Amino acid sequence: MASFGTRSMSQPPGIKICCCRVLTCINFGFVLSRGGLLKLMELGLAMLCEGLLIRYGVPYADSIGQALTSLLATTGHCFTTTGILLICYCFSDRSYGLIRQSLFETLFNAIASCMYFSSASYMGFACVVWLHPQFLVRPGFWAYPAMTAAYYMGYAAGLLHAIDAFLAFRHFRGAR
């Protein structure tokens, strides 16, 4: 059987309710493993960041400029790809072995990490240069704190993707 992180998949699939098992098509062993929890954290950060960007950043897109577009594109693409990988891994333990041992996930996570770091840095610059002065003079201007939180979450997501890239590379090289 395949091994996901520190847990093994020797347990039967699904959830045991009374005398039967339900949802046996879902591989909960992966979701509770180190790799699964890492993917869930990546998805959560991307979702929170995307929500802040849409709710508070889009109305001030003319002030923020391309920094908003850059971080929105990064979170959207990384959320989609990570979500697809998580779904594949949850429904097929064979997918985990095939995709993880290929170079795809290592490259995806390394590129996602670089994209998050660069777009978060750009958003940080935009916040300091264009949003902070407005925050100082306009009461109730929530775009600055929200965009600051978004670019901090972008840095955190970049760090998670860097860790995932390192783990995927180790798996690719054969060291689990």
PDB file of N, CA and C in Angstrom, residues 98-138:
ATOM      1  N   LEU A  98       1.725   8.222  -8.638  1.00  0.00           N
ATOM      2  CA  LEU A  98       2.119   8.560 -10.007  1.00  0.00           C
ATOM      3  C   LEU A  98       2.471  10.039 -10.164  1.00  0.00           C
ATOM      4  N   ILE A  99       1.653  10.921  -9.613  1.00  0.00           N
ATOM      5  CA  ILE A  99       1.887  12.358  -9.790  1.00  0.00           C
ATOM      6  C   ILE A  99       3.040  12.823  -8.914  1.00  0.00           C
ATOM      7  N   ARG A 100       3.065  12.350  -7.668  1.00  0.00           N
ATOM      8  CA  ARG A 100       4.094  12.819  -6.735  1.00  0.00           C
ATOM      9  C   ARG A 100       5.489  12.379  -7.163  1.00  0.00           C
ATOM     10  N   GLN A 101       5.597  11.195  -7.775  1.00  0.00           N
ATOM     11  CA  GLN A 101       6.922  10.740  -8.197  1.00  0.00           C
ATOM     12  C   GLN A 101       7.359  11.379  -9.504  1.00  0.00           C
ATOM     13  N   SER A 102       6.447  12.075 -10.180  1.00  0.00           N
ATOM     14  CA  SER A 102       6.845  12.807 -11.385  1.00  0.00           C
ATOM     15  C   SER A 102       7.405  14.168 -10.984  1.00  0.00           C
ATOM     16  N   LEU A 103       7.925  14.884 -11.934  1.00  0.00           N
ATOM     17  CA  LEU A 103       8.514  16.187 -11.668  1.00  0.00           C
ATOM     18  C   LEU A 103       7.454  17.288 -11.597  1.00  0.00           C
ATOM     19  N   PHE A 104       6.206  16.974 -11.987  1.00  0.00           N
ATOM     20  CA  PHE A 104       5.157  17.991 -12.051  1.00  0.00           C
ATOM     21  C   PHE A 104       4.944  18.714 -10.730  1.00  0.00           C
ATOM     22  N   GLU A 105       4.744  17.969  -9.662  1.00  0.00           N
ATOM     23  CA  GLU A 105       4.399  18.627  -8.400  1.00  0.00           C
ATOM     24  C   GLU A 105       5.572  19.412  -7.831  1.00  0.00           C
ATOM     25  N   THR A 106       6.773  18.944  -8.034  1.00  0.00           N
ATOM     26  CA  THR A 106       7.944  19.702  -7.584  1.00  0.00           C
ATOM     27  C   THR A 106       8.014  21.039  -8.316  1.00  0.00           C
ATOM     28  N   LEU A 107       7.877  21.008  -9.632  1.00  0.00           N
ATOM     29  CA  LEU A 107       7.932  22.245 -10.412  1.00  0.00           C
ATOM     30  C   LEU A 107       6.755  23.155 -10.110  1.00  0.00           C
ATOM     31  N   PHE A 108       5.562  22.587  -9.994  1.00  0.00           N
ATOM     32  CA  PHE A 108       4.388  23.411  -9.694  1.00  0.00           C
ATOM     33  C   PHE A 108       4.570  24.153  -8.373  1.00  0.00           C
ATOM     34  N   ASN A 109       4.961  23.435  -7.337  1.00  0.00           N
ATOM     35  CA  ASN A 109       5.104  24.074  -6.027  1.00  0.00           C
ATOM     36  C   ASN A 109       6.247  25.080  -5.995  1.00  0.00           C
ATOM     37  N   ALA A 110       7.342  24.796  -6.683  1.00  0.00           N
ATOM     38  CA  ALA A 110       8.452  25.757  -6.733  1.00  0.00           C
ATOM     39  C   ALA A 110       8.031  27.026  -7.463  1.00  0.00           C
ATOM     40  N   ILE A 111       7.344  26.877  -8.583  1.00  0.00           N
ATOM     41  CA  ILE A 111       6.874  28.041  -9.337  1.00  0.00           C
ATOM     42  C   ILE A 111       5.806  28.783  -8.548  1.00  0.00           C
ATOM     43  N   ALA A 112       4.899  28.057  -7.890  1.00  0.00           N
ATOM     44  CA  ALA A 112       3.867  28.703  -7.078  1.00  0.00           C
ATOM     45  C   ALA A 112       4.491  29.499  -5.943  1.00  0.00           C
ATOM     46  N   SER A 113       5.523  28.958  -5.329  1.00  0.00           N
ATOM     47  CA  SER A 113       6.208  29.667  -4.259  1.00  0.00           C
ATOM     48  C   SER A 113       6.818  30.971  -4.769  1.00  0.00           C
ATOM     49  N   CYS A 114       7.512  30.897  -5.895  1.00  0.00           N
ATOM     50  CA  CYS A 114       8.106  32.112  -6.482  1.00  0.00           C
ATOM     51  C   CYS A 114       7.040  33.127  -6.861  1.00  0.00           C
ATOM     52  N   MET A 115       5.940  32.649  -7.434  1.00  0.00           N
ATOM     53  CA  MET A 115       4.858  33.565  -7.818  1.00  0.00           C
ATOM     54  C   MET A 115       4.241  34.231  -6.602  1.00  0.00           C
ATOM     55  N   TYR A 116       4.012  33.464  -5.544  1.00  0.00           N
ATOM     56  CA  TYR A 116       3.451  34.051  -4.321  1.00  0.00           C
ATOM     57  C   TYR A 116       4.403  35.092  -3.735  1.00  0.00           C
ATOM     58  N   PHE A 117       5.689  34.763  -3.650  1.00  0.00           N
ATOM     59  CA  PHE A 117       6.642  35.713  -3.074  1.00  0.00           C
ATOM     60  C   PHE A 117       6.732  36.991  -3.904  1.00  0.00           C
ATOM     61  N   SER A 118       6.776  36.866  -5.225  1.00  0.00           N
ATOM     62  CA  SER A 118       6.900  38.064  -6.058  1.00  0.00           C
ATOM     63  C   SER A 118       5.626  38.894  -6.059  1.00  0.00           C
ATOM     64  N   SER A 119       4.463  38.260  -6.163  1.00  0.00           N
ATOM     65  CA  SER A 119       3.218  39.036  -6.184  1.00  0.00           C
ATOM     66  C   SER A 119       2.897  39.618  -4.811  1.00  0.00           C
ATOM     67  N   ALA A 120       3.257  38.929  -3.739  1.00  0.00           N
ATOM     68  CA  ALA A 120       3.049  39.485  -2.395  1.00  0.00           C
ATOM     69  C   ALA A 120       3.978  40.676  -2.166  1.00  0.00           C
ATOM     70  N   SER A 121       5.191  40.592  -2.676  1.00  0.00           N
ATOM     71  CA  SER A 121       6.113  41.724  -2.561  1.00  0.00           C
ATOM     72  C   SER A 121       5.598  42.931  -3.334  1.00  0.00           C
ATOM     73  N   TYR A 122       5.073  42.679  -4.503  1.00  0.00           N
ATOM     74  CA  TYR A 122       4.505  43.760  -5.314  1.00  0.00           C
ATOM     75  C   TYR A 122       3.299  44.386  -4.606  1.00  0.00           C
ATOM     76  N   MET A 123       2.445  43.547  -4.010  1.00  0.00           N
ATOM     77  CA  MET A 123       1.292  44.060  -3.273  1.00  0.00           C
ATOM     78  C   MET A 123       1.749  44.840  -2.041  1.00  0.00           C
ATOM     79  N   GLY A 124       2.789  44.376  -1.383  1.00  0.00           N
ATOM     80  CA  GLY A 124       3.333  45.112  -0.240  1.00  0.00           C
ATOM     81  C   GLY A 124       3.817  46.497  -0.645  1.00  0.00           C
ATOM     82  N   PHE A 125       4.482  46.573  -1.784  1.00  0.00           N
ATOM     83  CA  PHE A 125       4.934  47.867  -2.307  1.00  0.00           C
ATOM     84  C   PHE A 125       3.741  48.771  -2.603  1.00  0.00           C
ATOM     85  N   ALA A 126       2.715  48.210  -3.247  1.00  0.00           N
ATOM     86  CA  ALA A 126       1.525  48.998  -3.578  1.00  0.00           C
ATOM     87  C   ALA A 126       0.815  49.476  -2.322  1.00  0.00           C
ATOM     88  N   CYS A 127       0.772  48.635  -1.308  1.00  0.00           N
ATOM     89  CA  CYS A 127       0.125  49.030  -0.050  1.00  0.00           C
ATOM     90  C   CYS A 127       0.846  50.205   0.597  1.00  0.00           C
ATOM     91  N   VAL A 128       2.155  50.127   0.663  1.00  0.00           N
ATOM     92  CA  VAL A 128       2.928  51.178   1.319  1.00  0.00           C
ATOM     93  C   VAL A 128       2.875  52.487   0.528  1.00  0.00           C
ATOM     94  N   VAL A 129       2.996  52.382  -0.794  1.00  0.00           N
ATOM     95  CA  VAL A 129       3.086  53.589  -1.611  1.00  0.00           C
ATOM     96  C   VAL A 129       1.725  54.234  -1.869  1.00  0.00           C
ATOM     97  N   TRP A 130       0.693  53.441  -2.183  1.00  0.00           N
ATOM     98  CA  TRP A 130      -0.575  54.029  -2.601  1.00  0.00           C
ATOM     99  C   TRP A 130      -1.692  53.914  -1.578  1.00  0.00           C
ATOM    100  N   LEU A 131      -1.744  52.854  -0.810  1.00  0.00           N
ATOM    101  CA  LEU A 131      -2.870  52.689   0.107  1.00  0.00           C
ATOM    102  C   LEU A 131      -2.624  53.290   1.485  1.00  0.00           C
ATOM    103  N   HIS A 132      -1.413  53.227   1.985  1.00  0.00           N
ATOM    104  CA  HIS A 132      -1.133  53.749   3.317  1.00  0.00           C
ATOM    105  C   HIS A 132      -1.415  55.245   3.445  1.00  0.00           C
ATOM    106  N   PRO A 133      -1.032  56.083   2.472  1.00  0.00           N
ATOM    107  CA  PRO A 133      -1.390  57.500   2.593  1.00  0.00           C
ATOM    108  C   PRO A 133      -2.900  57.745   2.650  1.00  0.00           C
ATOM    109  N   GLN A 134      -3.669  56.963   1.901  1.00  0.00           N
ATOM    110  CA  GLN A 134      -5.125  57.095   1.942  1.00  0.00           C
ATOM    111  C   GLN A 134      -5.673  56.639   3.291  1.00  0.00           C
ATOM    112  N   PHE A 135      -5.049  55.600   3.851  1.00  0.00           N
ATOM    113  CA  PHE A 135      -5.467  55.082   5.160  1.00  0.00           C
ATOM    114  C   PHE A 135      -5.280  56.138   6.255  1.00  0.00           C
ATOM    115  N   LEU A 136      -4.237  56.945   6.129  1.00  0.00           N
ATOM    116  CA  LEU A 136      -3.949  57.967   7.133  1.00  0.00           C
ATOM    117  C   LEU A 136      -4.934  59.135   7.094  1.00  0.00           C
ATOM    118  N   VAL A 137      -5.520  59.423   5.944  1.00  0.00           N
ATOM    119  CA  VAL A 137      -6.396  60.596   5.830  1.00  0.00           C
ATOM    120  C   VAL A 137      -7.878  60.260   5.702  1.00  0.00           C
ATOM    121  N   ARG A 138      -8.226  59.038   5.341  1.00  0.00           N
ATOM    122  CA  ARG A 138      -9.640  58.673   5.153  1.00  0.00           C
ATOM    123  C   ARG A 138     -10.105  57.730   6.248  1.00  0.00           C
TER     124      ARG A 138
END
